Amino acid sequence: MIRVALIPGDGIGPEVVDEARRVLEAVATAGLAELVFGEFPHGADHYLSTGETLSDETFSVLRDDYDAILLGAVGDPRVPAGRHARDILLGLRFRLDLFINFRPAKLRAPRLSPLRNAGDTAIDFVIFRENTEGMYTGAGGRLRQGTPQEVAVSESIATRFGVERIVRAAFDYAKVSGRGRVTLGDKANAVPHVYGLWRDVFTEVAAEYPGIESEMRYVDALAMELVRSPGRFEVIVTENLLGDILSDLSAELTGGMGVAPSANVNPAGGALYEPVHGSAPDLVGKGVANPMAAILSAALLLRDGGATDAAKRVEEAVDAALAEHIGTPDIGGTATTTEVGEWIAAQIA
Ligand code: NAD
Ligand code: IPM
Ligand code: MN
C-alpha cells in the first residue's frame, strides 16, 4: 500500500492535482496499486486565514503517516516573496532531506518540441538537481535594509557530503538505467570555490564508474548545447539553482511546463512529487492548465512506490493521449484540464 498525502496548494495546483488523483484512483480501481489518500489544505489561502505555513505538527504527520507527497504548486501574488511557498516546498525538501530532485526531460511526441524542424527529436535525458544546498539554504542576510548603505548577501553552500551524494546518485542511475554518459553543469570558471569542489568530487566519483562516460560543462555553454543538440544528453547532474534554471529550459524543449514532471527523493525514505511548473496565476479557473505534468509526477510516485506496472500504464495512457491529440491549448489541443484527466483515467480503466 502507498499512503499518498495530497497538497494541491495554490493557483492551478488544485486543478492539476484533481486530475492526478483521478488517474491514481483509476489505477487503484484497476487493481494496479493499493493507494490511500490524505488531503492537506496548505497553501496561500490556508496561510492567510490561519497564519500556518507548515507547522511542526503537520510536518510530523507528513513524515510519519505517509509514504509520498503529491504537491500541485505553491505561490500566490498575495503572499509577497513567497514566504509560505518557501516554508512548504523548500521546507519539505530540506526537512525530509530530499536531496535528489529528479527531473526527466523526455520528448513524448516530436510535434511538441520547438526544435522539431531542426531534426533532433530523440530527446530523453534526466536532470539530477541537488536539492538541499547551493543558494537555497537561506545562508546570508540583509543589513541596513532600506538605506542607501544596504548590503545583501546570499551564500552558496556546497559540502563534500552533499555534492558527493547527488553525483553518486546520478552515476548510479546512469548505470542501472543503461545510460552511457553523465554531464556535470557548473560555473567553475567564475565561481571557483563552490564549483571547484563540484569538479573535484565529480572527477573522483566518475573514476569509480569506468563504463560511463563523464564530461564537465560550464552551464552557459551547456544551456546553448541543450538547445543545439539536446538528443546527445543522457544524465545531467548539477547544483540547486542551476538545476532549477536548466529544468525549465529542458521542459520547454520537450513540450513545455505542462508536461514536465519531477520527483524529490531521498532513497533512504521520503519523497515529494510535483510538476516542474508553478501555480500559473495567469491560467487559474480557465480550465486550460495541462494536468499531464502532475499525472506524470504521479507515475513517478507509483514507480518509486514499487507499482512499476501501474506507472507504466499511466505513462502509456499519457502517450496515447498525445498520439490522439487529446490535450490542453498549451500543447495545441482543445480539451480542458478535466477532459484530459478523464481521458487518461478512462484509458487506464
Ligand atoms: P509557472 O511555472 O507557474 O508559469 C510559467 C509559464 O508556464 C506561464 O506562462 C504559465 O502559464 C505556464 N504554465 C505553467 N504550468 C502550466 C500548465 N500546467 N499548463 C499550461 N501552462 C502552464 O512559473 P511562474 O509564473 O514563474 O510562477 C508562478 C508562481 O508559481 C510563483 O509564485 C512561483 O514562485 C511559483 N512556483 C511554484 C513552483 C512549485 O510549487 N513547485 C514552481 C515554480 C514556480
Ligand atoms: C521549482 C520551483 C521552486 C524552486 C521555487 C518555487 C522555490 O521553481 O520547483 O522548480 O526554485 O525550486
Ligand atoms: Mn523552478
Short mmCIF file of C-alpha atoms and ligand atoms in Angstrom, two decimals:
data_model
loop_
_atom_site.label_atom_id
_atom_site.label_comp_id
_atom_site.label_asym_id
_atom_site.label_seq_id
_atom_site.Cartn_x
_atom_site.Cartn_y
_atom_site.Cartn_z
CA MET A 1 0.00 0.00 0.00
CA ILE A 2 1.17 3.53 -0.80
CA ARG A 3 -0.10 6.28 1.52
CA VAL A 4 -0.28 9.48 -0.53
CA ALA A 5 -0.52 12.96 1.01
CA LEU A 6 -2.03 15.42 -1.46
CA ILE A 7 -1.08 19.09 -1.16
CA PRO A 8 -2.94 20.78 -4.03
CA GLY A 9 -1.61 24.21 -3.00
CA ASP A 10 -2.21 27.40 -4.96
CA GLY A 11 -3.28 28.63 -8.38
CA ILE A 12 -3.64 25.78 -10.86
CA GLY A 13 -2.23 23.34 -8.26
CA PRO A 14 -5.70 22.11 -7.18
CA GLU A 15 -6.86 21.82 -10.81
CA VAL A 16 -3.98 19.57 -11.85
CA VAL A 17 -3.88 17.57 -8.60
CA ASP A 18 -7.58 16.74 -9.03
CA GLU A 19 -6.70 15.08 -12.34
CA ALA A 20 -3.63 13.31 -10.98
CA ARG A 21 -5.82 11.96 -8.20
CA ARG A 22 -8.45 10.86 -10.70
CA VAL A 23 -5.76 8.91 -12.56
CA LEU A 24 -4.39 7.38 -9.35
CA GLU A 25 -7.91 6.35 -8.38
CA ALA A 26 -8.32 4.67 -11.77
CA VAL A 27 -5.04 2.85 -11.11
CA ALA A 28 -6.37 1.65 -7.75
CA THR A 29 -9.76 0.63 -9.21
CA ALA A 30 -7.99 -1.35 -11.92
CA GLY A 31 -6.18 -3.24 -9.16
CA LEU A 32 -2.77 -1.98 -10.29
CA ALA A 33 -1.83 -0.49 -6.90
CA GLU A 34 -3.24 -0.10 -3.44
CA LEU A 35 -3.47 3.58 -2.56
CA VAL A 36 -4.85 5.64 0.30
CA PHE A 37 -5.08 9.42 0.24
CA GLY A 38 -4.98 12.23 2.76
CA GLU A 39 -5.55 15.81 1.68
CA PHE A 40 -3.80 18.86 3.16
CA PRO A 41 -5.03 22.45 2.76
CA HIS A 42 -1.60 24.07 2.99
CA GLY A 43 -1.03 26.97 0.63
CA ALA A 44 -1.72 30.69 0.42
CA ASP A 45 -5.40 30.62 1.50
CA HIS A 46 -4.59 28.47 4.50
CA TYR A 47 -1.65 30.69 5.43
CA LEU A 48 -3.62 33.92 5.06
CA SER A 49 -6.51 32.60 7.14
CA THR A 50 -4.60 30.69 9.86
CA GLY A 51 -1.04 32.01 9.83
CA GLU A 52 0.28 28.46 9.34
CA THR A 53 2.70 27.88 6.53
CA LEU A 54 3.72 24.34 7.52
CA SER A 55 3.74 23.67 11.26
CA ASP A 56 5.90 21.12 13.06
CA GLU A 57 2.73 19.10 13.73
CA THR A 58 1.79 18.96 10.05
CA PHE A 59 5.38 18.15 9.16
CA SER A 60 5.41 15.20 11.57
CA VAL A 61 2.17 13.84 10.12
CA LEU A 62 3.51 14.10 6.57
CA ARG A 63 6.76 12.45 7.58
CA ASP A 64 5.36 9.66 9.76
CA ASP A 65 1.95 8.78 8.32
CA TYR A 66 2.60 8.94 4.57
CA ASP A 67 4.92 7.29 2.07
CA ALA A 68 4.79 10.05 -0.52
CA ILE A 69 3.56 13.59 -1.03
CA LEU A 70 1.98 14.78 -4.28
CA LEU A 71 2.08 18.56 -4.49
CA GLY A 72 0.42 20.78 -7.09
CA ALA A 73 2.16 24.14 -6.77
CA VAL A 74 2.69 26.87 -4.22
CA GLY A 75 3.00 30.58 -4.94
CA ASP A 76 0.43 33.35 -4.74
CA PRO A 77 0.66 37.04 -5.58
CA ARG A 78 -1.00 37.87 -2.23
CA VAL A 79 1.98 36.47 -0.33
CA PRO A 80 5.00 38.66 -1.02
CA ALA A 81 8.33 36.94 -1.63
CA GLY A 82 6.68 33.53 -1.47
CA ARG A 83 7.15 33.09 2.27
CA HIS A 84 4.64 30.22 2.61
CA ALA A 85 5.93 28.60 -0.58
CA ARG A 86 9.45 28.53 0.84
CA ASP A 87 8.26 27.04 4.12
CA ILE A 88 6.12 24.42 2.40
CA LEU A 89 8.07 23.37 -0.68
CA LEU A 90 11.65 24.17 0.27
CA GLY A 91 10.77 23.31 3.88
CA LEU A 92 9.74 19.79 2.91
CA ARG A 93 12.73 19.31 0.63
CA PHE A 94 15.11 20.37 3.40
CA ARG A 95 13.42 18.83 6.42
CA LEU A 96 12.84 15.49 4.70
CA ASP A 97 16.35 15.76 3.24
CA LEU A 98 15.07 15.05 -0.27
CA PHE A 99 18.45 15.61 -1.83
CA ILE A 100 17.65 14.27 -5.29
CA ASN A 101 15.46 16.44 -7.49
CA PHE A 102 14.88 14.06 -10.38
CA ARG A 103 13.63 15.90 -13.45
CA PRO A 104 13.22 13.81 -16.59
CA ALA A 105 13.09 15.59 -19.94
CA LYS A 106 11.56 13.22 -22.45
CA LEU A 107 10.07 14.29 -25.75
CA ARG A 108 6.93 12.13 -25.91
CA ALA A 109 5.70 13.47 -29.25
CA PRO A 110 8.07 15.16 -31.75
CA ARG A 111 5.50 17.84 -32.63
CA LEU A 112 5.78 19.21 -29.05
CA SER A 113 9.39 20.31 -29.46
CA PRO A 114 10.16 23.86 -30.57
CA LEU A 115 13.15 22.22 -32.29
CA ARG A 116 11.00 19.80 -34.30
CA ASN A 117 12.24 21.27 -37.59
CA ALA A 118 15.88 21.04 -36.53
CA GLY A 119 15.83 17.26 -36.65
CA ASP A 120 16.87 16.43 -33.09
CA THR A 121 13.67 14.91 -31.75
CA ALA A 122 15.07 11.95 -29.79
CA ILE A 123 15.24 13.88 -26.53
CA ASP A 124 15.38 11.74 -23.42
CA PHE A 125 17.61 12.87 -20.57
CA VAL A 126 17.30 13.29 -16.84
CA ILE A 127 18.45 16.14 -14.65
CA PHE A 128 19.74 15.28 -11.17
CA ARG A 129 19.36 18.60 -9.40
CA GLU A 130 20.97 18.89 -5.96
CA ASN A 131 18.06 19.84 -3.72
CA THR A 132 19.37 20.78 -0.26
CA GLU A 133 22.31 23.16 -0.71
CA GLY A 134 23.55 25.88 -3.06
CA MET A 135 21.91 29.28 -2.81
CA TYR A 136 18.72 27.80 -1.34
CA THR A 137 19.76 27.28 2.28
CA GLY A 138 18.93 30.82 3.33
CA ALA A 139 22.50 31.48 4.48
CA GLY A 140 23.19 35.20 4.33
CA GLY A 141 21.23 38.25 5.30
CA ARG A 142 20.36 41.86 4.68
CA LEU A 143 21.90 44.70 6.64
CA ARG A 144 20.82 48.33 6.84
CA GLN A 145 17.69 47.39 4.93
CA GLY A 146 16.05 50.21 3.02
CA THR A 147 19.03 52.56 3.40
CA PRO A 148 21.47 53.63 0.69
CA GLN A 149 24.10 51.59 2.56
CA GLU A 150 22.09 48.39 2.30
CA VAL A 151 24.04 45.14 1.97
CA ALA A 152 22.56 41.81 0.88
CA VAL A 153 24.41 38.51 0.95
CA SER A 154 23.17 35.10 -0.20
CA GLU A 155 25.82 32.49 0.25
CA SER A 156 26.11 29.42 -1.90
CA ILE A 157 26.75 26.34 0.19
CA ALA A 158 28.44 23.22 -1.14
CA THR A 159 29.54 20.39 1.12
CA ARG A 160 31.60 17.42 0.01
CA PHE A 161 28.91 15.19 1.53
CA GLY A 162 26.11 16.94 -0.33
CA VAL A 163 27.87 17.08 -3.67
CA GLU A 164 29.10 13.51 -3.45
CA ARG A 165 25.69 12.01 -2.73
CA ILE A 166 23.97 13.69 -5.68
CA VAL A 167 26.82 12.97 -8.09
CA ARG A 168 26.84 9.34 -6.97
CA ALA A 169 23.05 9.15 -7.37
CA ALA A 170 23.40 10.41 -10.94
CA PHE A 171 26.07 7.82 -11.81
CA ASP A 172 24.15 5.02 -10.09
CA TYR A 173 21.05 5.97 -12.07
CA ALA A 174 23.05 6.03 -15.31
CA LYS A 175 24.33 2.55 -14.50
CA VAL A 176 21.02 0.92 -13.64
CA SER A 177 19.08 2.65 -16.41
CA GLY A 178 21.66 1.84 -19.08
CA ARG A 179 22.58 5.43 -19.85
CA GLY A 180 26.12 5.91 -21.04
CA ARG A 181 27.06 9.45 -20.13
CA VAL A 182 26.85 11.85 -17.18
CA THR A 183 27.34 15.58 -17.74
CA LEU A 184 28.18 18.00 -14.93
CA GLY A 185 26.83 21.52 -15.29
CA ASP A 186 28.70 24.15 -13.24
CA LYS A 187 30.34 27.54 -13.38
CA ALA A 188 33.82 26.74 -12.09
CA ASN A 189 35.44 29.38 -14.28
CA ALA A 190 33.71 32.26 -12.48
CA VAL A 191 32.87 30.75 -9.07
CA PRO A 192 35.91 28.62 -8.28
CA HIS A 193 35.28 27.66 -4.64
CA VAL A 194 31.88 26.03 -4.79
CA TYR A 195 32.15 24.71 -8.33
CA GLY A 196 35.78 23.73 -7.82
CA LEU A 197 34.54 21.36 -5.14
CA TRP A 198 31.88 20.09 -7.55
CA ARG A 199 34.54 19.38 -10.20
CA ASP A 200 36.86 17.62 -7.75
CA VAL A 201 34.10 15.38 -6.42
CA PHE A 202 32.65 14.74 -9.88
CA THR A 203 36.06 13.67 -11.18
CA GLU A 204 36.64 11.35 -8.20
CA VAL A 205 33.22 9.71 -8.40
CA ALA A 206 33.36 9.39 -12.21
CA ALA A 207 36.56 7.32 -11.84
CA GLU A 208 34.52 4.71 -9.95
CA TYR A 209 32.23 4.21 -12.96
CA PRO A 210 34.62 3.25 -15.78
CA GLY A 211 31.78 2.12 -18.04
CA ILE A 212 30.13 5.52 -18.02
CA GLU A 213 31.45 8.47 -19.94
CA SER A 214 31.70 11.71 -17.96
CA GLU A 215 32.08 15.31 -19.05
CA MET A 216 32.05 18.74 -17.42
CA ARG A 217 30.41 21.76 -18.97
CA TYR A 218 30.14 25.39 -17.95
CA VAL A 219 26.46 25.95 -17.50
CA ASP A 220 26.18 28.79 -20.02
CA ALA A 221 27.64 26.63 -22.77
CA LEU A 222 25.54 23.71 -21.53
CA ALA A 223 22.39 25.80 -21.99
CA MET A 224 23.50 26.53 -25.53
CA GLU A 225 24.25 22.90 -26.27
CA LEU A 226 20.92 21.79 -24.82
CA VAL A 227 19.21 23.83 -27.49
CA ARG A 228 21.65 22.90 -30.24
CA SER A 229 21.74 19.14 -29.67
CA PRO A 230 19.50 18.03 -26.80
CA GLY A 231 19.49 14.44 -28.07
CA ARG A 232 23.09 13.83 -27.02
CA PHE A 233 22.39 14.29 -23.29
CA GLU A 234 21.61 11.34 -21.04
CA VAL A 235 22.09 12.36 -17.40
CA ILE A 236 22.89 15.89 -16.23
CA VAL A 237 23.95 16.50 -12.63
CA THR A 238 24.06 19.99 -11.28
CA GLU A 239 23.72 22.34 -8.35
CA ASN A 240 20.38 23.55 -6.99
CA LEU A 241 19.91 26.94 -8.67
CA LEU A 242 21.50 25.91 -11.95
CA GLY A 243 19.26 22.84 -11.97
CA ASP A 244 16.21 24.99 -11.42
CA ILE A 245 17.01 27.06 -14.49
CA LEU A 246 18.08 24.14 -16.67
CA SER A 247 14.92 22.22 -15.80
CA ASP A 248 12.59 24.91 -17.16
CA LEU A 249 14.71 25.05 -20.32
CA SER A 250 14.54 21.27 -20.61
CA ALA A 251 10.78 21.32 -20.00
CA GLU A 252 10.35 23.74 -22.87
CA LEU A 253 12.41 21.50 -25.18
CA THR A 254 10.01 18.64 -24.54
CA GLY A 255 6.61 20.31 -24.78
CA GLY A 256 6.60 22.95 -22.11
CA MET A 257 5.79 23.33 -18.44
CA GLY A 258 2.52 21.47 -18.89
CA VAL A 259 4.22 18.12 -19.44
CA ALA A 260 7.32 18.18 -17.19
CA PRO A 261 7.20 16.03 -14.02
CA SER A 262 9.59 15.80 -11.09
CA ALA A 263 10.41 13.76 -8.02
CA ASN A 264 12.15 14.98 -4.87
CA VAL A 265 13.53 11.93 -3.14
CA ASN A 266 15.81 10.54 -0.51
CA PRO A 267 16.48 6.88 -1.31
CA ALA A 268 16.57 6.16 2.43
CA GLY A 269 12.94 7.28 2.76
CA GLY A 270 10.81 10.32 1.99
CA ALA A 271 9.52 11.57 -1.33
CA LEU A 272 7.63 14.50 -2.80
CA TYR A 273 6.33 14.50 -6.37
CA GLU A 274 5.32 17.65 -8.21
CA PRO A 275 5.11 19.13 -11.67
CA VAL A 276 8.11 21.31 -12.53
CA HIS A 277 5.70 24.18 -13.17
CA GLY A 278 4.36 26.65 -10.64
CA SER A 279 0.91 27.97 -9.77
CA ALA A 280 0.49 29.77 -13.14
CA PRO A 281 -1.76 32.58 -11.85
CA ASP A 282 -2.50 33.55 -15.47
CA LEU A 283 -4.34 30.26 -16.07
CA VAL A 284 -6.33 29.81 -12.87
CA GLY A 285 -10.00 28.91 -13.22
CA LYS A 286 -9.95 28.77 -17.01
CA GLY A 287 -9.80 25.00 -17.36
CA VAL A 288 -6.71 25.28 -19.56
CA ALA A 289 -3.96 24.08 -17.21
CA ASN A 290 -2.29 20.99 -18.59
CA PRO A 291 -2.57 18.18 -16.00
CA MET A 292 -0.04 15.91 -17.73
CA ALA A 293 2.93 17.16 -15.67
CA ALA A 294 1.05 16.33 -12.47
CA ILE A 295 -0.13 12.99 -13.87
CA LEU A 296 3.40 12.04 -14.96
CA SER A 297 4.62 13.05 -11.48
CA ALA A 298 2.05 10.63 -10.08
CA ALA A 299 3.55 7.98 -12.38
CA LEU A 300 6.97 8.64 -10.81
CA LEU A 301 5.32 8.22 -7.40
CA LEU A 302 3.93 4.83 -8.44
CA ARG A 303 7.28 3.74 -9.88
CA ASP A 304 9.17 4.62 -6.70
CA GLY A 305 6.42 3.05 -4.60
CA GLY A 306 7.09 -0.28 -6.31
CA ALA A 307 3.99 -0.19 -8.55
CA THR A 308 6.04 -0.30 -11.74
CA ASP A 309 3.30 -1.76 -13.96
CA ALA A 310 0.89 0.92 -12.79
CA ALA A 311 3.49 3.62 -13.51
CA LYS A 312 3.98 2.23 -16.99
CA ARG A 313 0.25 2.17 -17.64
CA VAL A 314 -0.06 5.83 -16.64
CA GLU A 315 2.82 6.86 -18.91
CA GLU A 316 1.35 4.83 -21.77
CA ALA A 317 -2.02 6.49 -21.24
CA VAL A 318 -0.38 9.94 -21.45
CA ASP A 319 1.44 8.86 -24.61
CA ALA A 320 -1.87 7.62 -26.05
CA ALA A 321 -3.50 10.98 -25.31
CA LEU A 322 -0.63 12.75 -27.08
CA ALA A 323 -0.88 10.38 -30.04
CA GLU A 324 -4.62 11.10 -30.29
CA HIS A 325 -4.03 14.85 -29.94
CA ILE A 326 -6.00 14.95 -26.70
CA GLY A 327 -4.54 17.94 -24.88
CA THR A 328 -4.92 21.43 -23.48
CA PRO A 329 -4.16 24.55 -25.56
CA ASP A 330 -0.50 24.82 -24.42
CA ILE A 331 0.24 21.70 -26.48
CA GLY A 332 -2.04 22.61 -29.33
CA GLY A 333 -5.18 20.85 -28.12
CA THR A 334 -8.72 21.99 -27.41
CA ALA A 335 -9.52 19.85 -24.36
CA THR A 336 -9.99 21.18 -20.85
CA THR A 337 -7.93 20.17 -17.82
CA THR A 338 -10.73 17.85 -16.68
CA GLU A 339 -11.28 16.31 -20.11
CA VAL A 340 -7.61 15.40 -20.35
CA GLY A 341 -7.67 13.84 -16.87
CA GLU A 342 -10.86 11.93 -17.62
CA TRP A 343 -9.50 10.65 -20.95
CA ILE A 344 -6.29 9.38 -19.36
CA ALA A 345 -8.15 7.83 -16.41
CA ALA A 346 -10.57 6.07 -18.81
CA GLN A 347 -7.61 4.68 -20.73
CA ILE A 348 -6.35 3.04 -17.55
CA ALA A 349 -9.72 1.66 -16.57
P1 NAD B 1 4.89 28.96 -13.72
O1 NAD B 1 5.53 27.62 -13.92
O2 NAD B 1 3.74 28.99 -12.81
O3 NAD B 1 4.43 29.52 -15.14
C1 NAD B 1 5.36 29.72 -16.21
C2 NAD B 1 4.62 29.66 -17.55
O4 NAD B 1 4.21 28.33 -17.82
C3 NAD B 1 3.35 30.52 -17.57
O5 NAD B 1 3.21 31.06 -18.86
C4 NAD B 1 2.24 29.51 -17.33
O6 NAD B 1 1.02 29.88 -17.90
C5 NAD B 1 2.81 28.26 -17.99
N1 NAD B 1 2.33 27.03 -17.31
C6 NAD B 1 2.68 26.62 -16.08
N2 NAD B 1 2.06 25.49 -15.76
C7 NAD B 1 1.28 25.16 -16.82
C8 NAD B 1 0.38 24.09 -17.10
N3 NAD B 1 0.15 23.11 -16.22
N4 NAD B 1 -0.27 24.08 -18.27
C9 NAD B 1 -0.04 25.04 -19.18
N5 NAD B 1 0.81 26.09 -18.99
C10 NAD B 1 1.46 26.14 -17.82
O7 NAD B 1 6.05 29.95 -13.25
P2 NAD B 1 5.96 31.45 -12.70
O8 NAD B 1 4.94 32.21 -13.46
O9 NAD B 1 7.35 31.91 -12.66
O10 NAD B 1 5.49 31.29 -11.19
C11 NAD B 1 4.16 31.47 -10.71
C12 NAD B 1 4.16 31.17 -9.23
O11 NAD B 1 4.42 29.78 -9.01
C13 NAD B 1 5.21 31.94 -8.44
O12 NAD B 1 4.65 32.28 -7.18
C14 NAD B 1 6.31 30.92 -8.25
O13 NAD B 1 7.11 31.16 -7.12
C15 NAD B 1 5.52 29.65 -8.10
N6 NAD B 1 6.24 28.43 -8.46
C16 NAD B 1 5.97 27.33 -7.70
C17 NAD B 1 6.53 26.11 -8.04
C18 NAD B 1 6.18 24.90 -7.23
O14 NAD B 1 5.31 24.95 -6.40
N7 NAD B 1 6.83 23.80 -7.44
C19 NAD B 1 7.35 26.00 -9.16
C20 NAD B 1 7.61 27.16 -9.92
C21 NAD B 1 7.04 28.36 -9.56
C1 IPM B 2 10.82 24.60 -8.66
C2 IPM B 2 10.44 25.99 -8.22
C3 IPM B 2 10.96 26.27 -6.81
C4 IPM B 2 12.49 26.17 -6.85
C5 IPM B 2 10.51 27.62 -6.24
C6 IPM B 2 9.00 27.75 -6.20
C7 IPM B 2 11.07 27.89 -4.88
O1 IPM B 2 10.90 26.93 -9.14
O2 IPM B 2 10.43 23.62 -8.01
O3 IPM B 2 11.47 24.46 -9.70
O4 IPM B 2 13.17 27.14 -7.15
O5 IPM B 2 13.00 25.09 -6.57
MN MN B 3 11.71 26.06 -10.95
#
